[in-house]
Amino acid sequence: MPFQSGLVAIVGRPNVGKSTLVNHLVGHKVAIVSPRPQTTRNRIQGIVNRGQAQAVLIDTPGLHKPHTALGRQMMEEVQQALDGIDVVALLLDASEEFGPGDRFAIQRVRQFRGPVFLLLNKIDLIPKGRLLPLIAACSREADFAEIIPVSALTGDGLPLLLEKLIERLPEGEPYFPADQYTDQPERFLAGEIIREKVLDNTYHEVPHAVAVLVESFEETPNLIRVRATIHVERESQKGIVIGKGGEMLKKIGTAARQELETLFGVKVFLELYVNVQLDWRDNPALVRQLDWRRQLEQLSRE
Ligand SMILES: Nc1nc2c(ncn2[C@@H]2O[C@H](COP(=O)(O)OP(=O)(O)OP(=O)(O)O)[C@@H](O)[C@H]2O)c(=O)[nH]1
Ligand SMILES: [Mg+2]
């Protein structure tokens, strides 16, 4: 049997469960997840190998109308993720009323000429009776190659989804070696894990205003030493992230270190700093600096 391989872009509004889906299918955490919208900021590839097939899933930032330079870059990332792909999987949150935001998302994938899968996610949250009318309503909106109800959280529907995806992949050599499950180097995943722990512990504008830069990532056989800066936009946000007597920063650091140790299987020494970078989200140059692909280019030049 010839090998099949292809690129699948996972798109949808913020918070519908794209990153949860990619992590579940890959079987490793490749993208951070949070209950706050606009968590994912860059496209990240998660690789799924099954027998004679390799599906490269591209997680993307949630589709929204951007108001900042960061938002515009995030939407640019989605555009780039759609370049040269074989299948689009559009996720909707089935537990929410179908609305204008969903219609906007459907419009965005209409331009794609290949097969578009519609995934109705979070079915663990709704009574079964609500599915059929939702499927009927969605099939009136566009000509989807498949409409599949799933739960990215419980895994319901995911084996069927993977089977249907693989059917659509063209013949070809694998893009990645069989033991690689993401294109995102550990250094940047570490930065994302730290950001996730900030998101877990902060509210209102703070999660949106946070960016994490890993300044150094030194690996020795039984220790990884990570030095990172948490950038925020205001002194007041810095105060929140540090907390009374540094308690919040300590909590964030401990949670991040524990997860990094589990992930990398070695002891991690984590050093965190907090810095104010006034209105960085509105500054295209600063936004670009925080893009991990650019950081990677820079590191390889040094
Ligand atoms: N109950 C339930 N919750 C889910 C499911 N999938 C995702 N979630 C939750 O929905 C929230 C958002 O999940 P993410 O995976 O971060 O969503 P996303 O689409 O990647 O969001 P952005 O990166 O902001 O665009 C998290 O709290 C997840 O735990 C699901 O199938 N069922
Ligand atoms: Mg995400």
PDB file of C-alpha atoms in Angstrom, residues 55-165:
ATOM      1  CA  ALA A  55      -1.462  13.614   8.974  1.00  0.00           C
ATOM      2  CA  VAL A  56       0.173  16.918   9.833  1.00  0.00           C
ATOM      3  CA  LEU A  57      -2.411  18.899  11.794  1.00  0.00           C
ATOM      4  CA  ILE A  58      -1.915  22.650  11.821  1.00  0.00           C
ATOM      5  CA  ASP A  59      -3.376  24.317  14.901  1.00  0.00           C
ATOM      6  CA  THR A  60      -4.202  27.983  14.291  1.00  0.00           C
ATOM      7  CA  PRO A  61      -5.246  31.101  16.228  1.00  0.00           C
ATOM      8  CA  GLY A  62      -9.009  31.573  16.590  1.00  0.00           C
ATOM      9  CA  LEU A  63     -10.699  33.533  13.776  1.00  0.00           C
ATOM     10  CA  HIS A  64     -11.726  37.012  14.886  1.00  0.00           C
ATOM     11  CA  LYS A  65     -11.793  40.589  13.640  1.00  0.00           C
ATOM     12  CA  PRO A  66      -8.405  41.949  14.766  1.00  0.00           C
ATOM     13  CA  HIS A  67      -8.047  45.230  16.670  1.00  0.00           C
ATOM     14  CA  THR A  68      -4.306  45.116  17.390  1.00  0.00           C
ATOM     15  CA  ALA A  69      -1.065  44.362  15.541  1.00  0.00           C
ATOM     16  CA  LEU A  70      -1.012  41.051  17.419  1.00  0.00           C
ATOM     17  CA  GLY A  71      -4.537  40.241  16.197  1.00  0.00           C
ATOM     18  CA  ARG A  72      -3.544  41.058  12.628  1.00  0.00           C
ATOM     19  CA  GLN A  73      -0.491  38.829  12.868  1.00  0.00           C
ATOM     20  CA  MET A  74      -2.646  36.029  14.298  1.00  0.00           C
ATOM     21  CA  MET A  75      -4.995  36.238  11.323  1.00  0.00           C
ATOM     22  CA  GLU A  76      -1.964  36.283   9.018  1.00  0.00           C
ATOM     23  CA  GLU A  77      -0.884  33.020  10.695  1.00  0.00           C
ATOM     24  CA  VAL A  78      -4.252  31.471   9.816  1.00  0.00           C
ATOM     25  CA  GLN A  79      -3.850  32.595   6.208  1.00  0.00           C
ATOM     26  CA  GLN A  80      -0.397  31.007   6.055  1.00  0.00           C
ATOM     27  CA  ALA A  81      -1.709  27.811   7.617  1.00  0.00           C
ATOM     28  CA  LEU A  82      -4.176  27.503   4.730  1.00  0.00           C
ATOM     29  CA  ASP A  83      -1.394  27.620   2.173  1.00  0.00           C
ATOM     30  CA  GLY A  84      -0.806  24.343   0.344  1.00  0.00           C
ATOM     31  CA  ILE A  85      -2.950  22.199   2.609  1.00  0.00           C
ATOM     32  CA  ASP A  86      -4.969  19.129   1.665  1.00  0.00           C
ATOM     33  CA  VAL A  87      -7.959  19.350   4.021  1.00  0.00           C
ATOM     34  CA  VAL A  88      -9.539  22.052   6.186  1.00  0.00           C
ATOM     35  CA  ALA A  89     -11.206  21.048   9.429  1.00  0.00           C
ATOM     36  CA  LEU A  90     -13.487  23.818  10.666  1.00  0.00           C
ATOM     37  CA  LEU A  91     -14.491  23.506  14.321  1.00  0.00           C
ATOM     38  CA  LEU A  92     -17.686  24.871  15.797  1.00  0.00           C
ATOM     39  CA  ASP A  93     -18.677  24.816  19.450  1.00  0.00           C
ATOM     40  CA  ALA A  94     -21.870  22.754  19.383  1.00  0.00           C
ATOM     41  CA  SER A  95     -22.697  23.749  22.946  1.00  0.00           C
ATOM     42  CA  GLU A  96     -23.243  27.368  21.903  1.00  0.00           C
ATOM     43  CA  GLU A  97     -25.996  28.873  19.771  1.00  0.00           C
ATOM     44  CA  PHE A  98     -25.055  28.996  16.092  1.00  0.00           C
ATOM     45  CA  GLY A  99     -24.442  32.696  15.393  1.00  0.00           C
ATOM     46  CA  PRO A 100     -22.831  35.366  13.181  1.00  0.00           C
ATOM     47  CA  GLY A 101     -19.335  34.428  14.397  1.00  0.00           C
ATOM     48  CA  ASP A 102     -19.830  30.894  13.113  1.00  0.00           C
ATOM     49  CA  ARG A 103     -21.108  32.190   9.803  1.00  0.00           C
ATOM     50  CA  PHE A 104     -17.988  34.426   9.579  1.00  0.00           C
ATOM     51  CA  ALA A 105     -15.804  31.360  10.180  1.00  0.00           C
ATOM     52  CA  ILE A 106     -17.618  29.389   7.482  1.00  0.00           C
ATOM     53  CA  GLN A 107     -17.147  32.288   5.058  1.00  0.00           C
ATOM     54  CA  ARG A 108     -13.411  32.241   5.732  1.00  0.00           C
ATOM     55  CA  VAL A 109     -12.972  28.610   4.676  1.00  0.00           C
ATOM     56  CA  ARG A 110     -15.286  28.874   1.647  1.00  0.00           C
ATOM     57  CA  GLN A 111     -12.386  30.050  -0.552  1.00  0.00           C
ATOM     58  CA  PHE A 112     -10.605  26.739  -0.036  1.00  0.00           C
ATOM     59  CA  ARG A 113     -11.019  24.456  -3.037  1.00  0.00           C
ATOM     60  CA  GLY A 114     -10.296  21.145  -1.312  1.00  0.00           C
ATOM     61  CA  PRO A 115     -12.475  19.200   1.113  1.00  0.00           C
ATOM     62  CA  VAL A 116     -13.777  21.062   4.183  1.00  0.00           C
ATOM     63  CA  PHE A 117     -14.729  19.002   7.222  1.00  0.00           C
ATOM     64  CA  LEU A 118     -17.104  20.539   9.717  1.00  0.00           C
ATOM     65  CA  LEU A 119     -16.460  19.314  13.248  1.00  0.00           C
ATOM     66  CA  LEU A 120     -19.156  19.961  15.823  1.00  0.00           C
ATOM     67  CA  ASN A 121     -17.115  19.952  19.012  1.00  0.00           C
ATOM     68  CA  LYS A 122     -17.985  19.723  22.720  1.00  0.00           C
ATOM     69  CA  ILE A 123     -20.828  17.247  22.168  1.00  0.00           C
ATOM     70  CA  ASP A 124     -20.177  15.990  25.706  1.00  0.00           C
ATOM     71  CA  LEU A 125     -21.934  19.179  26.850  1.00  0.00           C
ATOM     72  CA  ILE A 126     -25.186  18.824  24.898  1.00  0.00           C
ATOM     73  CA  PRO A 127     -28.136  16.424  24.802  1.00  0.00           C
ATOM     74  CA  LYS A 128     -28.011  14.120  21.767  1.00  0.00           C
ATOM     75  CA  GLY A 129     -31.319  15.538  20.499  1.00  0.00           C
ATOM     76  CA  ARG A 130     -29.722  18.870  19.685  1.00  0.00           C
ATOM     77  CA  LEU A 131     -27.255  17.393  17.215  1.00  0.00           C
ATOM     78  CA  LEU A 132     -29.529  16.554  14.286  1.00  0.00           C
ATOM     79  CA  PRO A 133     -31.071  20.046  13.939  1.00  0.00           C
ATOM     80  CA  LEU A 134     -27.592  21.560  14.237  1.00  0.00           C
ATOM     81  CA  ILE A 135     -26.224  19.279  11.521  1.00  0.00           C
ATOM     82  CA  ALA A 136     -29.188  20.188   9.294  1.00  0.00           C
ATOM     83  CA  ALA A 137     -28.650  23.926   9.886  1.00  0.00           C
ATOM     84  CA  CYS A 138     -24.914  23.689   9.152  1.00  0.00           C
ATOM     85  CA  SER A 139     -25.336  21.709   5.956  1.00  0.00           C
ATOM     86  CA  ARG A 140     -27.458  24.570   4.622  1.00  0.00           C
ATOM     87  CA  GLU A 141     -24.540  26.996   5.173  1.00  0.00           C
ATOM     88  CA  ALA A 142     -21.943  25.321   2.942  1.00  0.00           C
ATOM     89  CA  ASP A 143     -21.095  22.147   1.089  1.00  0.00           C
ATOM     90  CA  PHE A 144     -19.053  20.268   3.670  1.00  0.00           C
ATOM     91  CA  ALA A 145     -17.196  17.093   2.692  1.00  0.00           C
ATOM     92  CA  GLU A 146     -18.041  15.652   6.120  1.00  0.00           C
ATOM     93  CA  ILE A 147     -19.922  16.830   9.189  1.00  0.00           C
ATOM     94  CA  ILE A 148     -18.653  14.973  12.242  1.00  0.00           C
ATOM     95  CA  PRO A 149     -19.755  15.497  15.866  1.00  0.00           C
ATOM     96  CA  VAL A 150     -16.805  15.121  18.225  1.00  0.00           C
ATOM     97  CA  SER A 151     -15.585  15.807  21.717  1.00  0.00           C
ATOM     98  CA  ALA A 152     -11.961  16.882  21.705  1.00  0.00           C
ATOM     99  CA  LEU A 153     -12.036  16.496  25.476  1.00  0.00           C
ATOM    100  CA  THR A 154     -13.381  12.932  25.812  1.00  0.00           C
ATOM    101  CA  GLY A 155     -12.199  11.680  22.409  1.00  0.00           C
ATOM    102  CA  ASP A 156     -15.712  10.832  21.235  1.00  0.00           C
ATOM    103  CA  GLY A 157     -15.817  10.742  17.427  1.00  0.00           C
ATOM    104  CA  LEU A 158     -12.063  11.174  17.010  1.00  0.00           C
ATOM    105  CA  PRO A 159     -11.251   7.680  15.607  1.00  0.00           C
ATOM    106  CA  LEU A 160     -13.901   8.222  12.918  1.00  0.00           C
ATOM    107  CA  LEU A 161     -12.553  11.716  12.221  1.00  0.00           C
ATOM    108  CA  LEU A 162      -9.004  10.418  11.796  1.00  0.00           C
ATOM    109  CA  GLU A 163     -10.163   7.637   9.495  1.00  0.00           C
ATOM    110  CA  LYS A 164     -12.062  10.123   7.301  1.00  0.00           C
ATOM    111  CA  LEU A 165      -9.119  12.543   7.263  1.00  0.00           C
TER     112      LEU A 165
END
